[in-house]
PDB file of C-alpha atoms in Angstrom:
ATOM      1  CA  UNK A  16     156.515  96.669 247.134  1.00 90.00           C
ATOM      2  CA  UNK A  17     157.779  95.455 243.760  1.00 96.00           C
ATOM      3  CA  UNK A  18     156.305  92.246 242.434  1.00 97.00           C
ATOM      4  CA  UNK A  19     157.189  90.251 239.327  1.00 98.00           C
ATOM      5  CA  UNK A  20     154.478  87.825 238.250  1.00 98.00           C
ATOM      6  CA  UNK A  21     155.078  85.275 235.511  1.00 97.00           C
ATOM      7  CA  UNK A  22     152.425  83.571 233.423  1.00 97.00           C
ATOM      8  CA  UNK A  23     152.161  81.418 230.334  1.00 98.00           C
ATOM      9  CA  UNK A  24     153.896  78.232 231.416  1.00 97.00           C
ATOM     10  CA  UNK A  25     152.442  74.812 230.822  1.00 97.00           C
ATOM     11  CA  UNK A  26     152.813  71.451 229.139  1.00 98.00           C
ATOM     12  CA  UNK A  27     153.687  71.295 225.452  1.00 98.00           C
ATOM     13  CA  UNK A  28     154.933  68.651 223.061  1.00 98.00           C
ATOM     14  CA  UNK A  29     158.406  68.796 221.610  1.00 98.00           C
ATOM     15  CA  UNK A  30     158.496  71.153 218.649  1.00 98.00           C
ATOM     16  CA  UNK A  31     155.723  73.283 220.075  1.00 98.00           C
ATOM     17  CA  UNK A  32     155.679  76.873 221.282  1.00 98.00           C
ATOM     18  CA  UNK A  33     154.892  78.800 224.431  1.00 98.00           C
ATOM     19  CA  UNK A  34     154.929  82.477 225.292  1.00 98.00           C
ATOM     20  CA  UNK A  35     155.862  83.536 228.790  1.00 98.00           C
ATOM     21  CA  UNK A  36     154.896  86.907 230.205  1.00 98.00           C
ATOM     22  CA  UNK A  37     156.119  88.742 233.275  1.00 98.00           C
ATOM     23  CA  UNK A  38     154.366  91.761 234.741  1.00 98.00           C
ATOM     24  CA  UNK A  39     156.198  94.084 237.116  1.00 98.00           C
ATOM     25  CA  UNK A  40     154.259  96.263 239.531  1.00 96.00           C
ATOM     26  CA  UNK A  41     154.619  98.233 242.755  1.00 95.00           C
ATOM     27  CA  UNK A  42     155.718 101.869 242.766  1.00 91.00           C
ATOM     28  CA  UNK A  43     158.008 101.453 239.791  1.00 94.00           C
ATOM     29  CA  UNK A  44     159.963 104.437 238.529  1.00 94.00           C
ATOM     30  CA  UNK A  45     161.953 102.630 235.857  1.00 95.00           C
ATOM     31  CA  UNK A  46     163.252  99.185 234.960  1.00 97.00           C
ATOM     32  CA  UNK A  47     166.738  98.640 233.614  1.00 97.00           C
ATOM     33  CA  UNK A  48     167.772  95.149 232.509  1.00 98.00           C
ATOM     34  CA  UNK A  49     165.108  92.424 232.450  1.00 98.00           C
ATOM     35  CA  UNK A  50     165.640  88.754 231.867  1.00 98.00           C
ATOM     36  CA  UNK A  51     164.528  85.167 232.005  1.00 98.00           C
ATOM     37  CA  UNK A  52     166.323  82.403 233.862  1.00 98.00           C
ATOM     38  CA  UNK A  53     165.451  78.756 234.291  1.00 98.00           C
ATOM     39  CA  UNK A  54     166.153  75.971 236.716  1.00 98.00           C
ATOM     40  CA  UNK A  55     165.717  72.309 235.896  1.00 97.00           C
ATOM     41  CA  UNK A  56     165.457  69.656 238.642  1.00 92.00           C
ATOM     42  CA  UNK A  57     168.857  68.965 240.161  1.00 95.00           C
ATOM     43  CA  UNK A  58     170.522  71.759 238.222  1.00 97.00           C
ATOM     44  CA  UNK A  59     171.595  75.307 238.956  1.00 97.00           C
ATOM     45  CA  UNK A  60     169.579  78.269 237.790  1.00 98.00           C
ATOM     46  CA  UNK A  61     170.864  79.454 234.404  1.00 98.00           C
ATOM     47  CA  UNK A  62     170.478  82.485 232.214  1.00 98.00           C
ATOM     48  CA  UNK A  63     168.098  82.117 229.277  1.00 98.00           C
ATOM     49  CA  UNK A  64     167.894  85.645 227.864  1.00 98.00           C
ATOM     50  CA  UNK A  65     168.265  89.273 228.875  1.00 98.00           C
ATOM     51  CA  UNK A  66     167.128  92.574 227.406  1.00 98.00           C
ATOM     52  CA  UNK A  67     168.197  96.110 228.220  1.00 98.00           C
ATOM     53  CA  UNK A  68     165.821  99.035 228.481  1.00 96.00           C
ATOM     54  CA  UNK A  69     166.951 100.072 225.020  1.00 96.00           C
ATOM     55  CA  UNK A  70     166.179  96.654 223.571  1.00 97.00           C
ATOM     56  CA  UNK A  71     169.608  95.038 223.293  1.00 98.00           C
ATOM     57  CA  UNK A  72     169.330  91.294 223.821  1.00 98.00           C
ATOM     58  CA  UNK A  73     171.544  88.406 224.826  1.00 98.00           C
ATOM     59  CA  UNK A  74     170.770  84.691 224.757  1.00 98.00           C
ATOM     60  CA  UNK A  75     172.149  81.452 226.082  1.00 98.00           C
ATOM     61  CA  UNK A  76     173.681  79.435 223.264  1.00 98.00           C
ATOM     62  CA  UNK A  77     171.186  76.636 223.899  1.00 98.00           C
ATOM     63  CA  UNK A  78     168.197  78.818 222.984  1.00 98.00           C
ATOM     64  CA  UNK A  79     169.608  81.058 220.232  1.00 98.00           C
ATOM     65  CA  UNK A  80     167.427  80.963 217.157  1.00 98.00           C
ATOM     66  CA  UNK A  81     164.513  79.404 219.046  1.00 98.00           C
ATOM     67  CA  UNK A  82     163.663  81.890 221.820  1.00 98.00           C
ATOM     68  CA  UNK A  83     162.964  85.611 221.531  1.00 98.00           C
ATOM     69  CA  UNK A  84     162.888  88.044 224.436  1.00 98.00           C
ATOM     70  CA  UNK A  85     161.004  91.319 224.203  1.00 98.00           C
ATOM     71  CA  UNK A  86     159.648  93.980 226.540  1.00 98.00           C
ATOM     72  CA  UNK A  87     157.079  96.719 226.836  1.00 98.00           C
ATOM     73  CA  UNK A  88     158.527  99.645 228.793  1.00 97.00           C
ATOM     74  CA  UNK A  89     155.139 101.337 229.126  1.00 96.00           C
ATOM     75  CA  UNK A  90     153.422  98.283 230.598  1.00 97.00           C
ATOM     76  CA  UNK A  91     156.508  97.173 232.584  1.00 97.00           C
ATOM     77  CA  UNK A  92     156.380  93.739 231.033  1.00 98.00           C
ATOM     78  CA  UNK A  93     158.860  91.287 229.559  1.00 98.00           C
ATOM     79  CA  UNK A  94     158.055  88.349 227.311  1.00 98.00           C
ATOM     80  CA  UNK A  95     159.756  85.174 226.174  1.00 98.00           C
ATOM     81  CA  UNK A  96     158.565  83.579 222.954  1.00 98.00           C
ATOM     82  CA  UNK A  97     159.760  79.986 222.916  1.00 98.00           C
ATOM     83  CA  UNK A  98     159.603  78.040 219.656  1.00 98.00           C
ATOM     84  CA  UNK A  99     160.838  74.592 218.649  1.00 98.00           C
ATOM     85  CA  UNK A 100     160.765  73.519 222.267  1.00 98.00           C
ATOM     86  CA  UNK A 101     162.812  70.526 223.331  1.00 98.00           C
ATOM     87  CA  UNK A 102     162.458  68.222 226.350  1.00 97.00           C
ATOM     88  CA  UNK A 103     165.685  69.712 227.714  1.00 97.00           C
ATOM     89  CA  UNK A 104     163.911  73.090 227.935  1.00 98.00           C
ATOM     90  CA  UNK A 105     161.813  71.660 230.761  1.00 98.00           C
ATOM     91  CA  UNK A 106     162.370  73.820 233.839  1.00 98.00           C
ATOM     92  CA  UNK A 107     160.904  76.447 236.098  1.00 98.00           C
ATOM     93  CA  UNK A 108     161.312  79.778 234.332  1.00 98.00           C
ATOM     94  CA  UNK A 109     161.952  82.889 236.426  1.00 98.00           C
ATOM     95  CA  UNK A 110     161.583  86.540 235.517  1.00 98.00           C
ATOM     96  CA  UNK A 111     164.284  88.925 236.738  1.00 98.00           C
ATOM     97  CA  UNK A 112     164.502  92.700 236.681  1.00 98.00           C
ATOM     98  CA  UNK A 113     166.544  95.625 237.992  1.00 97.00           C
ATOM     99  CA  UNK A 114     163.946  98.051 239.298  1.00 97.00           C
ATOM    100  CA  UNK A 115     164.084 101.614 240.571  1.00 95.00           C
ATOM    101  CA  UNK A 116     161.138 102.760 242.632  1.00 93.00           C
ATOM    102  CA  UNK A 117     159.829 106.082 243.860  1.00 87.00           C
ATOM    103  CA  UNK A 118     161.129 105.221 247.336  1.00 85.00           C
ATOM    104  CA  UNK A 119     164.517 103.858 246.186  1.00 80.00           C
ATOM    105  CA  UNK A 120     166.091 105.354 243.096  1.00 84.00           C
ATOM    106  CA  UNK A 121     168.975 102.881 243.103  1.00 92.00           C
ATOM    107  CA  UNK A 122     168.081  99.759 241.074  1.00 94.00           C
ATOM    108  CA  UNK A 123     167.304  96.667 243.115  1.00 96.00           C
ATOM    109  CA  UNK A 124     167.245  93.186 241.610  1.00 97.00           C
ATOM    110  CA  UNK A 125     163.960  91.287 241.893  1.00 98.00           C
ATOM    111  CA  UNK A 126     162.812  87.768 241.017  1.00 98.00           C
ATOM    112  CA  UNK A 127     159.416  86.383 240.172  1.00 98.00           C
ATOM    113  CA  UNK A 128     158.012  83.225 241.724  1.00 97.00           C
ATOM    114  CA  UNK A 129     158.554  81.144 238.602  1.00 98.00           C
ATOM    115  CA  UNK A 130     156.374  79.329 236.091  1.00 98.00           C
ATOM    116  CA  UNK A 131     156.731  75.672 235.125  1.00 98.00           C
ATOM    117  CA  UNK A 132     157.441  74.747 231.520  1.00 98.00           C
ATOM    118  CA  UNK A 133     157.281  71.058 230.678  1.00 98.00           C
ATOM    119  CA  UNK A 134     158.139  69.748 227.204  1.00 98.00           C
ATOM    120  CA  UNK A 135     157.164  66.171 226.476  1.00 98.00           C
ATOM    121  CA  UNK A 136     158.976  64.032 223.929  1.00 94.00           C
TER     122      UNK A 136
END
């Protein structure tokens, strides 16, 4: 069974940095697109950044120039380096991935359980 497990969240002051990691496991054959989403209290979940298997990236306008997404295709991991954090970045951050497994070659979309990021002013 595929699992996505996030780590690296926490409390940081405005202007600080955090690095989120997400490890995918469970009979994985390959992973296509991977991404990070976030959901603040009372708001809908929104896209933060995505990265293709080949390394092409896309970012929400609100994080361009501050956040960097990267991945390790050998370790089945995706990262989010977050710099110059703002209080409005406070949210639960979720890892997302399209995963093919040995038992199901067609990609299935999976979510992690989320990690809390809190930025104090």
